[in-house]
Coordinates of C-alpha atoms in Angstrom, one line a residue:
M1363 CA -11.8 39.7 5.9
A1364 CA -13.3 39.1 2.6
D1365 CA -10.0 38.7 0.9
I1366 CA -8.7 35.8 2.9
D1367 CA -7.8 32.9 0.7
L1368 CA -9.3 29.6 1.6
A1369 CA -6.0 27.9 0.6
D1370 CA -4.2 30.1 3.2
L1371 CA -6.7 28.6 5.8
D1372 CA -6.1 25.2 4.7
A1373 CA -2.3 25.7 4.7
F1374 CA -2.6 27.0 8.4
T1375 CA -4.6 24.0 9.6
A1376 CA -2.1 21.6 7.9
V1377 CA 1.0 23.2 9.6
A1378 CA -0.8 23.5 13.0
R1379 CA -1.8 19.8 12.9
Q1380 CA 1.7 18.6 11.9
R1381 CA 3.5 21.3 14.2
S1382 CA 5.9 21.4 11.3
F1383 CA 6.2 23.3 8.1
R1384 CA 8.3 20.5 6.6
G1385 CA 5.9 17.7 7.7
A1386 CA 2.8 19.7 6.4
A1387 CA 4.7 20.2 3.1
V1388 CA 5.1 16.5 2.7
T1389 CA 1.3 15.8 3.3
R1390 CA 0.2 18.6 1.0
G1391 CA 2.9 18.0 -1.8
V1392 CA 4.1 21.6 -1.7
S1393 CA 7.3 23.2 -0.5
A1394 CA 7.7 24.4 3.1
S1395 CA 8.4 27.9 1.9
T1396 CA 5.0 28.0 0.1
L1397 CA 3.3 27.0 3.5
S1398 CA 5.3 29.6 5.5
E1399 CA 4.3 32.3 3.0
A1400 CA 0.6 31.3 3.2
V1401 CA 0.5 31.4 7.0
R1402 CA 2.4 34.8 7.0
R1403 CA -0.2 36.2 4.6
L1404 CA -3.0 34.9 6.7
E1405 CA -1.5 36.3 9.9
A1406 CA -1.0 39.7 8.2
R1407 CA -4.6 39.9 7.1
L1408 CA -6.0 38.8 10.5
G1409 CA -3.6 41.1 12.3
V1410 CA -2.7 38.5 15.0
R1411 CA 0.0 35.8 15.3
L1412 CA -1.3 32.2 14.9
L1413 CA 1.8 30.2 15.2
N1414 CA 4.9 30.5 17.4
R1415 CA 8.0 29.3 15.4
T1416 CA 11.3 28.2 16.7
T1417 CA 14.2 26.4 14.9
R1418 CA 12.9 23.2 16.6
S1419 CA 9.1 23.4 16.8
V1420 CA 5.9 25.1 15.7
T1421 CA 3.0 25.5 18.1
T1422 CA -0.2 27.4 18.0
T1423 CA -0.7 30.6 19.8
E1424 CA -4.1 30.8 21.9
A1425 CA -5.6 32.5 18.9
G1426 CA -4.3 30.0 16.5
A1427 CA -5.6 27.0 18.7
R1428 CA -9.0 28.6 18.7
L1429 CA -8.9 29.3 15.1
L1430 CA -7.9 25.7 14.3
D1431 CA -10.8 24.2 16.5
R1432 CA -13.2 26.3 14.4
L1433 CA -11.7 25.6 11.1
T1434 CA -11.3 21.9 11.3
P1435 CA -15.1 21.1 11.0
A1436 CA -15.8 24.1 8.6
L1437 CA -13.1 23.1 6.2
G1438 CA -14.5 19.5 6.4
E1439 CA -17.9 20.8 5.4
V1440 CA -16.5 22.7 2.5
Q1441 CA -14.8 19.5 1.3
A1442 CA -18.1 17.6 1.7
A1443 CA -19.9 20.2 -0.3
L1444 CA -17.4 20.0 -3.1
D1445 CA -17.7 16.2 -3.0
V1446 CA -21.3 16.4 -3.6
V1447 CA -20.5 18.1 -6.9
N1448 CA -17.9 15.4 -7.6
S1449 CA -20.3 12.5 -7.1
F1450 CA -22.0 13.7 -10.4
R1451 CA -18.9 13.0 -12.4
D1452 CA -18.7 9.6 -14.4
S1453 CA -15.3 9.3 -12.4
P1454 CA -14.4 11.0 -9.2
T1455 CA -11.5 13.5 -9.2
G1456 CA -9.2 14.8 -6.5
T1457 CA -6.2 13.5 -4.3
L1458 CA -6.2 10.6 -2.1
R1459 CA -3.6 10.7 0.6
L1460 CA -2.5 7.3 2.3
N1461 CA 0.1 6.7 4.9
V1462 CA 1.4 3.0 4.8
P1463 CA 4.2 0.9 6.4
G1464 CA 7.1 0.3 4.2
I1465 CA 6.2 -3.5 3.9
V1466 CA 2.8 -2.5 2.5
A1467 CA 4.2 0.1 0.1
R1468 CA 6.6 -2.5 -1.3
V1469 CA 4.5 -5.6 -1.3
V1470 CA 0.7 -4.9 -1.0
M1471 CA 0.2 -1.4 -2.9
P1472 CA 1.8 -1.8 -6.3
P1473 CA -0.8 -4.0 -7.9
I1474 CA -3.6 -2.1 -6.1
V1475 CA -2.3 1.4 -7.2
E1476 CA -1.9 0.2 -10.8
S1477 CA -5.5 -1.2 -11.0
F1478 CA -7.0 1.6 -9.2
L1479 CA -5.6 4.4 -11.1
K1480 CA -6.3 2.8 -14.4
S1481 CA -9.9 2.6 -13.5
H1482 CA -10.1 6.1 -11.9
P1483 CA -8.0 8.4 -14.2
G1484 CA -9.1 11.5 -12.3
I1485 CA -7.6 10.6 -9.0
T1486 CA -4.1 11.3 -8.0
M1487 CA -2.7 9.1 -5.1
E1488 CA -0.2 10.3 -2.6
V1489 CA 1.3 7.3 -0.9
V1490 CA 3.7 8.1 2.0
S1491 CA 5.7 5.1 3.2
D1492 CA 6.2 5.5 7.1
D1493 CA 6.9 3.1 9.8
S1494 CA 6.4 5.4 12.6
F1495 CA 3.2 5.3 14.8
I1496 CA 1.5 8.5 14.1
D1497 CA -2.1 9.7 13.9
V1498 CA -2.4 9.7 10.1
L1499 CA -5.7 11.5 10.1
A1500 CA -4.3 14.3 12.2
A1501 CA -1.4 14.4 10.0
G1502 CA -3.7 15.4 7.0
F1503 CA -4.0 11.9 5.5
D1504 CA -7.4 10.5 4.2
A1505 CA -6.5 7.0 5.4
G1506 CA -3.9 4.7 6.7
V1507 CA -2.8 1.1 6.5
R1508 CA -1.7 -0.6 9.6
Y1509 CA -1.4 -4.2 11.0
D1510 CA -3.6 -3.7 14.0
E1511 CA -7.3 -3.9 13.7
R1512 CA -7.7 -2.5 17.4
L1513 CA -8.8 1.1 16.3
E1514 CA -10.4 4.0 17.9
Q1515 CA -14.3 3.7 18.1
D1516 CA -14.9 6.2 15.2
M1517 CA -12.6 4.3 12.9
I1518 CA -13.4 1.7 10.3
A1519 CA -11.1 -1.0 9.3
V1520 CA -11.2 -2.7 5.8
P1521 CA -9.0 -5.9 5.0
I1522 CA -6.3 -4.9 2.3
G1523 CA -3.7 -7.3 0.8
P1524 CA -2.9 -10.8 2.1
R1525 CA -4.8 -11.9 5.2
V1526 CA -2.0 -13.9 6.6
Q1527 CA 1.8 -13.0 6.6
R1528 CA 4.9 -14.5 8.3
F1529 CA 8.2 -13.3 9.8
A1530 CA 11.0 -15.2 8.4
T1531 CA 14.5 -15.8 9.7
A1532 CA 17.4 -16.5 7.3
A1533 CA 21.1 -16.7 6.8
A1534 CA 23.6 -17.3 4.1
P1535 CA 24.9 -20.8 3.5
S1536 CA 28.4 -19.6 4.3
Y1537 CA 27.3 -18.3 7.6
L1538 CA 25.6 -21.5 8.6
A1539 CA 28.6 -23.6 7.5
S1540 CA 30.9 -21.7 9.7
R1541 CA 28.7 -21.1 12.8
G1542 CA 26.3 -24.0 12.7
R1543 CA 22.6 -24.1 12.2
P1544 CA 20.5 -23.1 15.3
Q1545 CA 17.9 -25.7 16.3
H1546 CA 15.9 -23.6 18.8
P1547 CA 15.1 -19.8 18.9
R1548 CA 17.2 -19.5 22.1
D1549 CA 20.2 -20.8 20.2
L1550 CA 20.2 -17.4 18.3
L1551 CA 21.7 -15.9 21.6
N1552 CA 24.9 -17.5 20.5
H1553 CA 24.7 -16.3 17.1
A1554 CA 25.4 -13.1 15.2
C1555 CA 22.1 -11.4 14.5
I1556 CA 21.3 -8.5 12.2
R1557 CA 18.7 -6.3 13.9
H1558 CA 16.2 -3.6 12.7
R1559 CA 15.6 -0.2 14.3
F1560 CA 12.4 1.5 13.7
P1561 CA 12.1 5.4 13.3
S1562 CA 10.9 5.5 16.9
R1563 CA 14.4 4.2 17.8
V1564 CA 12.8 0.9 19.1
I1565 CA 14.8 -2.2 18.3
P1566 CA 12.2 -5.1 18.5
N1567 CA 12.7 -8.5 19.9
W1568 CA 12.5 -11.5 17.9
E1569 CA 9.4 -13.6 18.5
F1570 CA 9.0 -17.1 17.4
E1571 CA 5.9 -19.5 17.7
R1572 CA 5.4 -23.3 17.4
N1573 CA 2.4 -25.4 18.6
G1574 CA 1.1 -22.5 20.8
E1575 CA 4.5 -22.0 22.5
I1576 CA 5.9 -18.4 22.0
V1577 CA 9.7 -17.6 22.5
R1578 CA 10.9 -14.0 22.6
I1579 CA 14.5 -13.2 22.6
T1580 CA 16.8 -10.1 22.4
P1581 CA 19.6 -11.1 20.1
A1582 CA 22.9 -9.4 19.5
G1583 CA 25.1 -9.0 16.5
P1584 CA 27.4 -6.9 14.4
L1585 CA 24.7 -4.6 12.7
I1586 CA 21.6 -2.6 13.7
A1587 CA 20.0 -0.7 10.7
T1588 CA 16.9 1.2 9.7
S1589 CA 17.2 -0.1 6.1
I1590 CA 16.1 -3.6 5.3
E1591 CA 18.0 -3.5 2.1
L1592 CA 21.2 -3.1 4.2
E1593 CA 20.3 -5.9 6.6
I1594 CA 19.5 -8.3 3.8
S1595 CA 22.8 -7.3 2.0
A1596 CA 24.6 -7.9 5.3
A1597 CA 22.9 -11.3 5.7
V1598 CA 23.8 -12.4 2.1
A1599 CA 27.5 -11.4 2.8
G1600 CA 27.5 -13.9 5.7
L1601 CA 27.6 -11.4 8.5
G1602 CA 24.7 -13.0 10.4
I1603 CA 21.1 -14.1 10.6
V1604 CA 18.4 -11.7 9.6
S1605 CA 14.7 -11.6 10.6
S1606 CA 12.0 -9.7 8.8
F1607 CA 8.8 -10.0 6.8
E1608 CA 8.9 -13.2 4.7
D1609 CA 8.0 -11.0 1.7
Y1610 CA 11.0 -9.0 2.0
L1611 CA 13.3 -12.1 2.1
A1612 CA 11.4 -14.0 -0.5
P1613 CA 13.8 -13.1 -3.5
Q1614 CA 16.9 -14.2 -1.7
L1615 CA 15.2 -17.4 -0.3
T1616 CA 14.1 -18.3 -3.8
S1617 CA 17.5 -17.7 -5.4
G1618 CA 19.3 -19.6 -2.5
V1619 CA 21.6 -16.8 -1.4
L1620 CA 19.8 -17.0 1.8
V1621 CA 18.2 -20.2 3.3
P1622 CA 15.6 -20.6 6.0
V1623 CA 16.5 -20.7 9.6
L1624 CA 14.0 -22.2 12.3
K1625 CA 11.3 -22.3 9.7
D1626 CA 9.1 -24.4 11.8
W1627 CA 9.0 -21.5 14.2
W1628 CA 8.2 -18.8 11.9
Q1629 CA 5.3 -16.7 13.3
S1630 CA 2.3 -15.9 11.3
F1631 CA 0.1 -12.7 11.8
S1632 CA -2.9 -11.0 10.4
G1633 CA -2.6 -9.1 7.2
P1634 CA -2.9 -5.3 7.0
F1635 CA -5.9 -3.1 7.3
L1636 CA -7.0 0.1 5.6
Y1637 CA -8.6 2.3 8.2
Y1638 CA -10.4 5.6 7.9
A1639 CA -12.6 7.8 10.0
S1640 CA -16.3 7.1 10.3
R1641 CA -18.0 10.2 9.0
R1642 CA -21.2 11.2 7.1
H1643 CA -19.4 12.9 4.2
M1644 CA -16.4 10.7 2.9
P1645 CA -14.2 12.4 0.2
A1646 CA -15.1 11.1 -3.2
P1647 CA -11.5 9.6 -4.0
L1648 CA -11.5 7.8 -0.6
R1649 CA -15.1 6.5 -1.2
A1650 CA -13.9 5.3 -4.6
F1651 CA -10.9 3.5 -3.0
V1652 CA -12.7 1.9 -0.3
D1653 CA -15.4 0.6 -2.8
F1654 CA -12.5 -0.6 -5.0
I1655 CA -10.8 -2.5 -2.0
K1656 CA -14.1 -4.1 -1.0
T1657 CA -14.7 -5.3 -4.5
R1658 CA -11.2 -6.8 -4.6
N1659 CA -11.9 -8.7 -1.3
G1660 CA -14.9 -10.2 -3.0

């Protein structure tokens, strides 16, 4: 057992948590074949199968499940021990893995990443844009950014980015000239609306709010897409009314190729939060990032 590589153990835990070689490869920044070879090497040295592999899924065997249960805290302690040494550096080193929604990756993160990396040259950031609802810690990320502060009891939330954002609704002037301008959210039921589908396949209702009154509608229209770029392009072409984050639509609203629709009904919501697990030994790159965000918040 003495020749078992710690990296192989880490590869196994990554695949077992993700239940996917491909998914683990994304979080680790390596190829799926590299992880597969590491797990095969570990299984050969232990003389027992740890993972059941099919073309559609990866699951742990009983032996693999028990090993994962024991390895998770042990590898955490190893990382904590290494971070004790890391704390003696003038600037911490290592990789910080973050999982963030698309809107955060586009609007919130760019100035933060630029400033943080300039002040922490020893840290590599891995930022994965993901609009699905996953357990980011179980998926191997150090922290996540989400729009809901209601977190598990052992999680800590720190405000990041703008504290108030809005959903905006807009259309091309040509569309409004031909179809008329809606005066109430329910008027949208008689309009062509361009809708968004999340990776979970959920197509959200459109929600509006004014003077405490909330109106939710299920619009219809010629296009349903998972790409906000495609949705905006279709709206600019006059195919219908689009609804999304105001930040996404800001360039088109500023240029005038799209104009606001029902602006006095645009709904405001709380800005995003960085969240991470409450633990005694926080990885040095994460600690540096949390301190950085808190300093920016003033």
